PDB file of C-alpha atoms in Angstrom:
ATOM      1  CA  MET A   1       0.499 117.004 111.346  1.00  0.00           C
ATOM      2  CA  LEU A   2       3.108 114.662 109.900  1.00  0.00           C
ATOM      3  CA  THR A   3       4.023 111.279 111.291  1.00  0.00           C
ATOM      4  CA  LYS A   4       7.656 110.749 112.284  1.00  0.00           C
ATOM      5  CA  LYS A   5       8.418 108.753 109.150  1.00  0.00           C
ATOM      6  CA  GLN A   6       6.717 111.293 106.890  1.00  0.00           C
ATOM      7  CA  TYR A   7       8.768 114.040 108.543  1.00  0.00           C
ATOM      8  CA  GLU A   8      12.013 112.079 108.097  1.00  0.00           C
ATOM      9  CA  LEU A   9      11.277 111.343 104.444  1.00  0.00           C
ATOM     10  CA  LEU A  10      10.328 114.946 103.658  1.00  0.00           C
ATOM     11  CA  ILE A  11      13.625 116.238 105.068  1.00  0.00           C
ATOM     12  CA  TYR A  12      15.602 113.557 103.255  1.00  0.00           C
ATOM     13  CA  ILE A  13      13.969 114.319  99.886  1.00  0.00           C
ATOM     14  CA  ASP A  14      14.488 118.051 100.367  1.00  0.00           C
ATOM     15  CA  HIS A  15      18.206 117.689 101.148  1.00  0.00           C
ATOM     16  CA  HIS A  16      18.755 115.173  98.340  1.00  0.00           C
ATOM     17  CA  LEU A  17      17.182 117.557  95.826  1.00  0.00           C
ATOM     18  CA  ARG A  18      19.366 120.426  97.023  1.00  0.00           C
ATOM     19  CA  ASP A  19      22.535 118.319  97.056  1.00  0.00           C
ATOM     20  CA  THR A  20      22.106 116.482  93.745  1.00  0.00           C
ATOM     21  CA  GLY A  21      19.348 118.265  91.835  1.00  0.00           C
ATOM     22  CA  VAL A  22      17.373 115.024  91.399  1.00  0.00           C
ATOM     23  CA  SER A  23      14.938 113.084  93.523  1.00  0.00           C
ATOM     24  CA  PRO A  24      16.238 110.084  95.468  1.00  0.00           C
ATOM     25  CA  SER A  25      15.291 106.646  94.192  1.00  0.00           C
ATOM     26  CA  PHE A  26      12.881 104.439  96.112  1.00  0.00           C
ATOM     27  CA  ASP A  27      15.804 102.215  97.078  1.00  0.00           C
ATOM     28  CA  GLU A  28      17.703 105.211  98.438  1.00  0.00           C
ATOM     29  CA  MET A  29      14.672 106.389 100.419  1.00  0.00           C
ATOM     30  CA  LYS A  30      14.098 102.882 101.751  1.00  0.00           C
ATOM     31  CA  GLU A  31      17.725 102.621 102.836  1.00  0.00           C
ATOM     32  CA  ALA A  32      17.793 106.089 104.393  1.00  0.00           C
ATOM     33  CA  LEU A  33      14.714 105.445 106.537  1.00  0.00           C
ATOM     34  CA  GLY A  34      15.670 101.870 107.377  1.00  0.00           C
ATOM     35  CA  LEU A  35      12.493 100.391 105.894  1.00  0.00           C
ATOM     36  CA  LYS A  36      12.303  96.822 104.645  1.00  0.00           C
ATOM     37  CA  SER A  37      10.097  97.356 101.596  1.00  0.00           C
ATOM     38  CA  LYS A  38       9.328  99.947  98.951  1.00  0.00           C
ATOM     39  CA  SER A  39       5.615  99.746  99.757  1.00  0.00           C
ATOM     40  CA  GLY A  40       6.286 101.721 102.932  1.00  0.00           C
ATOM     41  CA  ILE A  41       7.912 104.482 100.869  1.00  0.00           C
ATOM     42  CA  HIS A  42       4.929 104.535  98.507  1.00  0.00           C
ATOM     43  CA  ARG A  43       2.595 105.048 101.482  1.00  0.00           C
ATOM     44  CA  LEU A  44       4.728 107.843 102.940  1.00  0.00           C
ATOM     45  CA  ILE A  45       4.984 109.673  99.597  1.00  0.00           C
ATOM     46  CA  THR A  46       1.229 109.409  99.094  1.00  0.00           C
ATOM     47  CA  GLY A  47       0.653 110.809 102.577  1.00  0.00           C
ATOM     48  CA  LEU A  48       3.017 113.748 101.956  1.00  0.00           C
ATOM     49  CA  GLU A  49       1.395 114.399  98.593  1.00  0.00           C
ATOM     50  CA  GLU A  50      -2.111 114.386 100.071  1.00  0.00           C
ATOM     51  CA  ARG A  51      -1.003 116.863 102.760  1.00  0.00           C
ATOM     52  CA  GLY A  52       0.462 119.213 100.175  1.00  0.00           C
ATOM     53  CA  PHE A  53       4.146 118.902 101.131  1.00  0.00           C
ATOM     54  CA  ILE A  54       5.358 117.331  97.879  1.00  0.00           C
ATOM     55  CA  ARG A  55       4.088 116.657  94.389  1.00  0.00           C
ATOM     56  CA  ARG A  56       5.016 114.199  91.672  1.00  0.00           C
ATOM     57  CA  LEU A  57       6.098 115.792  88.430  1.00  0.00           C
ATOM     58  CA  PRO A  58       4.231 114.294  85.442  1.00  0.00           C
ATOM     59  CA  HIS A  59       5.983 112.522  82.566  1.00  0.00           C
ATOM     60  CA  ARG A  60       9.233 112.260  84.513  1.00  0.00           C
ATOM     61  CA  ALA A  61      10.410 109.122  86.253  1.00  0.00           C
ATOM     62  CA  ARG A  62      11.487 109.465  89.868  1.00  0.00           C
ATOM     63  CA  ALA A  63      10.541 113.157  89.892  1.00  0.00           C
ATOM     64  CA  LEU A  64       9.385 114.752  93.142  1.00  0.00           C
ATOM     65  CA  GLU A  65       9.162 118.400  94.137  1.00  0.00           C
ATOM     66  CA  VAL A  66       9.064 119.698  97.712  1.00  0.00           C
ATOM     67  CA  ILE A  67       6.325 122.332  97.869  1.00  0.00           C
ATOM     68  CA  LYS A  68       6.631 123.286 101.517  1.00  0.00           C
ATOM     69  CA  LEU A  69       8.153 122.280 104.843  1.00  0.00           C
ATOM     70  CA  PRO A  70       6.466 122.248 108.260  1.00  0.00           C
ATOM     71  CA  GLU A  71       5.847 125.804 109.451  1.00  0.00           C
ATOM     72  CA  ASN A  72       7.452 125.286 112.870  1.00  0.00           C
ATOM     73  CA  MET A  73      10.898 124.378 111.573  1.00  0.00           C
ATOM     74  CA  ASP A  74      13.378 125.672 109.045  1.00  0.00           C
ATOM     75  CA  GLY A  75      14.287 122.414 107.349  1.00  0.00           C
ATOM     76  CA  ARG A  76      16.709 124.044 104.931  1.00  0.00           C
ATOM     77  CA  ASP A  77      19.077 124.838 107.802  1.00  0.00           C
ATOM     78  CA  LEU A  78      19.233 121.211 108.924  1.00  0.00           C
ATOM     79  CA  PRO A  79      22.233 119.044 108.070  1.00  0.00           C
ATOM     80  CA  ALA A  80      21.516 116.630 105.261  1.00  0.00           C
ATOM     81  CA  PRO A  81      20.958 113.030 106.347  1.00  0.00           C
ATOM     82  CA  ARG A  82      23.331 110.525 104.737  1.00  0.00           C
ATOM     83  CA  LEU A  83      22.496 107.086 103.376  1.00  0.00           C
ATOM     84  CA  ALA A  84      24.986 105.480 105.732  1.00  0.00           C
ATOM     85  CA  THR A  85      22.876 106.624 108.695  1.00  0.00           C
ATOM     86  CA  ARG A  86      19.756 104.591 109.281  1.00  0.00           C
ATOM     87  CA  PHE A  87      16.918 106.449 110.923  1.00  0.00           C
ATOM     88  CA  HIS A  88      15.157 105.115 113.992  1.00  0.00           C
ATOM     89  CA  PRO A  89      12.001 106.352 115.710  1.00  0.00           C
ATOM     90  CA  ASN A  90      12.676 109.519 117.713  1.00  0.00           C
ATOM     91  CA  VAL A  91      15.936 110.230 115.827  1.00  0.00           C
ATOM     92  CA  ILE A  92      14.581 113.450 114.321  1.00  0.00           C
ATOM     93  CA  LYS A  93      13.326 116.087 116.733  1.00  0.00           C
ATOM     94  CA  MET A  94      11.649 119.347 115.793  1.00  0.00           C
ATOM     95  CA  SER A  95      14.807 121.302 116.709  1.00  0.00           C
ATOM     96  CA  GLY A  96      16.998 119.308 114.315  1.00  0.00           C
ATOM     97  CA  ILE A  97      18.470 115.920 113.541  1.00  0.00           C
ATOM     98  CA  GLN A  98      20.267 114.013 116.263  1.00  0.00           C
ATOM     99  CA  PRO A  99      21.974 110.640 115.784  1.00  0.00           C
ATOM    100  CA  ALA A 100      20.427 107.682 117.493  1.00  0.00           C
ATOM    101  CA  GLU A 101      22.825 106.286 120.076  1.00  0.00           C
ATOM    102  CA  LYS A 102      21.307 102.821 120.118  1.00  0.00           C
ATOM    103  CA  PRO A 103      17.917 101.496 119.033  1.00  0.00           C
ATOM    104  CA  SER A 104      15.765 100.660 122.022  1.00  0.00           C
ATOM    105  CA  SER A 105      13.185  97.905 122.277  1.00  0.00           C
ATOM    106  CA  ASN A 106      10.919 100.556 123.805  1.00  0.00           C
ATOM    107  CA  GLU A 107      10.924 102.591 120.591  1.00  0.00           C
ATOM    108  CA  ALA A 108       7.776 102.771 118.507  1.00  0.00           C
ATOM    109  CA  VAL A 109       7.610 101.494 114.939  1.00  0.00           C
ATOM    110  CA  GLU A 110       5.007 102.836 112.531  1.00  0.00           C
ATOM    111  CA  LEU A 111       2.913 100.187 110.789  1.00  0.00           C
ATOM    112  CA  PRO A 112       0.235 100.644 108.123  1.00  0.00           C
ATOM    113  CA  LEU A 113      -3.244 100.236 109.608  1.00  0.00           C
ATOM    114  CA  TRP A 114      -5.176  98.641 106.777  1.00  0.00           C
ATOM    115  CA  GLY A 115      -8.686  98.792 108.200  1.00  0.00           C
ATOM    116  CA  ARG A 116     -11.242  96.548 109.881  1.00  0.00           C
ATOM    117  CA  ILE A 117     -11.165  92.813 109.230  1.00  0.00           C
ATOM    118  CA  ALA A 118     -14.404  90.857 109.190  1.00  0.00           C
ATOM    119  CA  ALA A 119     -15.688  87.824 107.321  1.00  0.00           C
ATOM    120  CA  GLY A 120     -16.857  88.820 103.869  1.00  0.00           C
ATOM    121  CA  THR A 121     -14.305  91.591 103.369  1.00  0.00           C
ATOM    122  CA  PRO A 122     -11.833  91.151 100.489  1.00  0.00           C
ATOM    123  CA  ILE A 123      -8.253  91.514 101.680  1.00  0.00           C
ATOM    124  CA  GLU A 124      -7.498  94.068  98.930  1.00  0.00           C
ATOM    125  CA  ALA A 125     -10.309  96.270 100.233  1.00  0.00           C
ATOM    126  CA  LEU A 126      -8.536  96.458 103.586  1.00  0.00           C
ATOM    127  CA  ARG A 127      -5.444  98.145 102.174  1.00  0.00           C
ATOM    128  CA  ASP A 128      -6.110 101.635 103.473  1.00  0.00           C
ATOM    129  CA  HIS A 129      -2.738 103.398 103.098  1.00  0.00           C
ATOM    130  CA  SER A 130      -3.873 106.626 104.769  1.00  0.00           C
ATOM    131  CA  HIS A 131      -3.653 105.422 108.385  1.00  0.00           C
ATOM    132  CA  SER A 132      -0.892 104.034 110.551  1.00  0.00           C
ATOM    133  CA  VAL A 133      -0.341 102.931 114.123  1.00  0.00           C
ATOM    134  CA  ASP A 134       2.732 102.964 116.374  1.00  0.00           C
ATOM    135  CA  VAL A 135       3.659  99.637 117.970  1.00  0.00           C
ATOM    136  CA  PRO A 136       6.555  98.728 120.290  1.00  0.00           C
ATOM    137  CA  ALA A 137       9.610  97.572 118.375  1.00  0.00           C
ATOM    138  CA  SER A 138       9.953  94.654 120.787  1.00  0.00           C
ATOM    139  CA  MET A 139       6.639  93.243 119.504  1.00  0.00           C
ATOM    140  CA  LEU A 140       7.903  92.790 115.950  1.00  0.00           C
ATOM    141  CA  THR A 141       9.836  89.911 114.450  1.00  0.00           C
ATOM    142  CA  ARG A 142      11.691  89.709 111.143  1.00  0.00           C
ATOM    143  CA  GLY A 143       9.757  90.386 107.992  1.00  0.00           C
ATOM    144  CA  GLU A 144       6.969  92.722 106.894  1.00  0.00           C
ATOM    145  CA  HIS A 145       4.175  93.660 109.284  1.00  0.00           C
ATOM    146  CA  PHE A 146       0.833  95.430 109.160  1.00  0.00           C
ATOM    147  CA  ALA A 147      -2.036  96.109 111.550  1.00  0.00           C
ATOM    148  CA  LEU A 148      -5.785  95.491 111.341  1.00  0.00           C
ATOM    149  CA  GLU A 149      -8.760  96.529 113.438  1.00  0.00           C
ATOM    150  CA  VAL A 150     -10.924  93.633 114.587  1.00  0.00           C
ATOM    151  CA  GLU A 151     -14.640  93.705 113.907  1.00  0.00           C
ATOM    152  CA  GLY A 152     -16.878  91.199 115.668  1.00  0.00           C
ATOM    153  CA  ASP A 153     -16.601  88.771 118.568  1.00  0.00           C
ATOM    154  CA  SER A 154     -15.701  85.497 116.857  1.00  0.00           C
ATOM    155  CA  MET A 155     -12.292  85.344 118.620  1.00  0.00           C
ATOM    156  CA  ILE A 156     -13.174  86.598 122.116  1.00  0.00           C
ATOM    157  CA  GLU A 157     -12.190  83.340 123.826  1.00  0.00           C
ATOM    158  CA  ALA A 158      -8.675  83.887 122.470  1.00  0.00           C
ATOM    159  CA  GLY A 159      -8.660  87.302 124.115  1.00  0.00           C
ATOM    160  CA  ILE A 160      -9.360  89.203 120.879  1.00  0.00           C
ATOM    161  CA  GLN A 161     -12.241  91.627 121.206  1.00  0.00           C
ATOM    162  CA  ASP A 162     -14.218  93.836 118.860  1.00  0.00           C
ATOM    163  CA  GLY A 163     -12.257  97.056 118.283  1.00  0.00           C
ATOM    164  CA  ASP A 164      -8.846  95.591 119.140  1.00  0.00           C
ATOM    165  CA  THR A 165      -5.890  96.244 116.835  1.00  0.00           C
ATOM    166  CA  VAL A 166      -4.008  93.108 115.855  1.00  0.00           C
ATOM    167  CA  VAL A 167      -0.420  93.117 114.609  1.00  0.00           C
ATOM    168  CA  ILE A 168       0.170  90.717 111.725  1.00  0.00           C
ATOM    169  CA  ARG A 169       3.416  89.415 110.247  1.00  0.00           C
ATOM    170  CA  ARG A 170       3.020  88.772 106.544  1.00  0.00           C
ATOM    171  CA  THR A 171       3.514  85.108 105.685  1.00  0.00           C
ATOM    172  CA  GLU A 172       1.956  82.489 103.435  1.00  0.00           C
ATOM    173  CA  THR A 173       2.527  79.593 105.845  1.00  0.00           C
ATOM    174  CA  ALA A 174       1.440  78.901 109.417  1.00  0.00           C
ATOM    175  CA  GLU A 175       1.559  75.977 111.814  1.00  0.00           C
ATOM    176  CA  ASN A 176      -1.584  74.205 113.007  1.00  0.00           C
ATOM    177  CA  GLY A 177      -3.295  76.108 115.793  1.00  0.00           C
ATOM    178  CA  THR A 178      -1.908  79.491 114.702  1.00  0.00           C
ATOM    179  CA  ILE A 179      -4.248  82.485 114.493  1.00  0.00           C
ATOM    180  CA  VAL A 180      -3.982  83.831 110.968  1.00  0.00           C
ATOM    181  CA  VAL A 181      -5.459  86.251 108.490  1.00  0.00           C
ATOM    182  CA  ALA A 182      -6.922  83.845 105.945  1.00  0.00           C
ATOM    183  CA  LEU A 183      -8.217  84.633 102.486  1.00  0.00           C
ATOM    184  CA  VAL A 184     -11.088  82.360 101.483  1.00  0.00           C
ATOM    185  CA  ASN A 185     -11.848  81.791  97.800  1.00  0.00           C
ATOM    186  CA  ASP A 186      -9.769  84.880  96.910  1.00  0.00           C
ATOM    187  CA  GLU A 187     -12.506  87.190  98.148  1.00  0.00           C
ATOM    188  CA  GLU A 188     -13.178  86.864 101.873  1.00  0.00           C
ATOM    189  CA  ALA A 189     -10.670  87.761 104.592  1.00  0.00           C
ATOM    190  CA  THR A 190     -11.075  86.591 108.160  1.00  0.00           C
ATOM    191  CA  LEU A 191      -9.094  86.236 111.395  1.00  0.00           C
ATOM    192  CA  LYS A 192      -9.295  82.645 112.632  1.00  0.00           C
ATOM    193  CA  ARG A 193      -7.265  79.755 114.028  1.00  0.00           C
ATOM    194  CA  ILE A 194      -6.111  77.437 111.248  1.00  0.00           C
ATOM    195  CA  ARG A 195      -5.907  73.650 111.395  1.00  0.00           C
ATOM    196  CA  ARG A 196      -5.091  71.220 108.615  1.00  0.00           C
ATOM    197  CA  LYS A 197      -6.177  67.595 108.542  1.00  0.00           C
ATOM    198  CA  GLY A 198      -5.517  65.597 105.427  1.00  0.00           C
ATOM    199  CA  ALA A 199      -6.709  67.594 102.438  1.00  0.00           C
ATOM    200  CA  SER A 200      -9.021  69.776 104.510  1.00  0.00           C
ATOM    201  CA  ILE A 201      -8.400  73.148 106.132  1.00  0.00           C
ATOM    202  CA  ALA A 202     -10.446  74.225 109.150  1.00  0.00           C
ATOM    203  CA  LEU A 203     -10.840  77.856 110.186  1.00  0.00           C
ATOM    204  CA  GLU A 204     -11.818  77.807 113.840  1.00  0.00           C
ATOM    205  CA  PRO A 205     -13.439  80.680 115.726  1.00  0.00           C
ATOM    206  CA  ALA A 206     -12.760  81.208 119.422  1.00  0.00           C
ATOM    207  CA  ASN A 207     -16.387  81.622 120.381  1.00  0.00           C
ATOM    208  CA  LYS A 208     -18.778  78.735 121.035  1.00  0.00           C
ATOM    209  CA  ASP A 209     -21.557  80.628 119.263  1.00  0.00           C
ATOM    210  CA  TYR A 210     -19.730  80.321 115.930  1.00  0.00           C
ATOM    211  CA  GLU A 211     -19.127  77.209 113.842  1.00  0.00           C
ATOM    212  CA  THR A 212     -15.821  75.963 112.476  1.00  0.00           C
ATOM    213  CA  ARG A 213     -15.715  76.212 108.689  1.00  0.00           C
ATOM    214  CA  ILE A 214     -14.080  73.486 106.575  1.00  0.00           C
ATOM    215  CA  PHE A 215     -12.518  74.172 103.191  1.00  0.00           C
ATOM    216  CA  GLY A 216     -10.573  72.391 100.486  1.00  0.00           C
ATOM    217  CA  PRO A 217      -6.805  72.911 100.178  1.00  0.00           C
ATOM    218  CA  ASP A 218      -7.125  75.381  97.301  1.00  0.00           C
ATOM    219  CA  GLN A 219      -9.777  77.539  98.951  1.00  0.00           C
ATOM    220  CA  VAL A 220      -7.691  79.087 101.737  1.00  0.00           C
ATOM    221  CA  LYS A 221      -4.575  81.245 101.469  1.00  0.00           C
ATOM    222  CA  VAL A 222      -2.706  82.449 104.534  1.00  0.00           C
ATOM    223  CA  GLN A 223      -2.004  86.190 104.367  1.00  0.00           C
ATOM    224  CA  GLY A 224      -0.267  86.583 107.713  1.00  0.00           C
ATOM    225  CA  ARG A 225      -0.119  85.354 111.300  1.00  0.00           C
ATOM    226  CA  LEU A 226      -1.015  87.102 114.532  1.00  0.00           C
ATOM    227  CA  ILE A 227       1.980  88.223 116.590  1.00  0.00           C
ATOM    228  CA  GLY A 228       0.524  90.883 118.866  1.00  0.00           C
ATOM    229  CA  LEU A 229      -2.496  92.869 119.975  1.00  0.00           C
ATOM    230  CA  LEU A 230      -3.107  96.477 121.001  1.00  0.00           C
ATOM    231  CA  ARG A 231      -6.093  97.657 123.047  1.00  0.00           C
ATOM    232  CA  GLN A 232      -7.284 101.034 124.235  1.00  0.00           C
ATOM    233  CA  TYR A 233      -9.233 101.465 127.453  1.00  0.00           C
TER     234      TYR A 233
END
């Protein structure tokens, strides 16, 4: 089963190939789907490739081939989406493409779900591009966002529990007292409250059973700040 964004991209690529004979560029795909970065397009293409809907042609730049379309729709009878039309969640339905009247704050936005964050896990190891999660559009601010699953109870007094999904806005700066994803010594990622005093940086847990850790100014890099939380019951 395809996600909404994968479905939108597959249809767009198919129509672009039929209209022009060449694959759309990453910039064109990004513009057509209304995404802010090319990394989102890379993830969607990889997902479509893994599911057998498209393949990359070797030794040719920008070359994609549509192998199949979803069985429950005849995509080749759909009108071709145009670059001037930005897609929004729920724009494309299985019966065809319908224009979005007005984006709603209740719409869902698909974010990459990188994996579980815990002390001792390198941030690069979290970049699992095969999973995503839908979050309310009203939760997001400007910029690039991603989601992480929380492992452990070091932030329970801040209302963050083991198994929660946190929504992170990518940034390299954060004010004192902000809960951030911090990279320690370029190898350990953790979710903690950050405080700076002089040349020292403190990463504070929100659990009295854990100790605050103090680092030098070059040991900690902010990867993003917490802006929201999702929980299943």
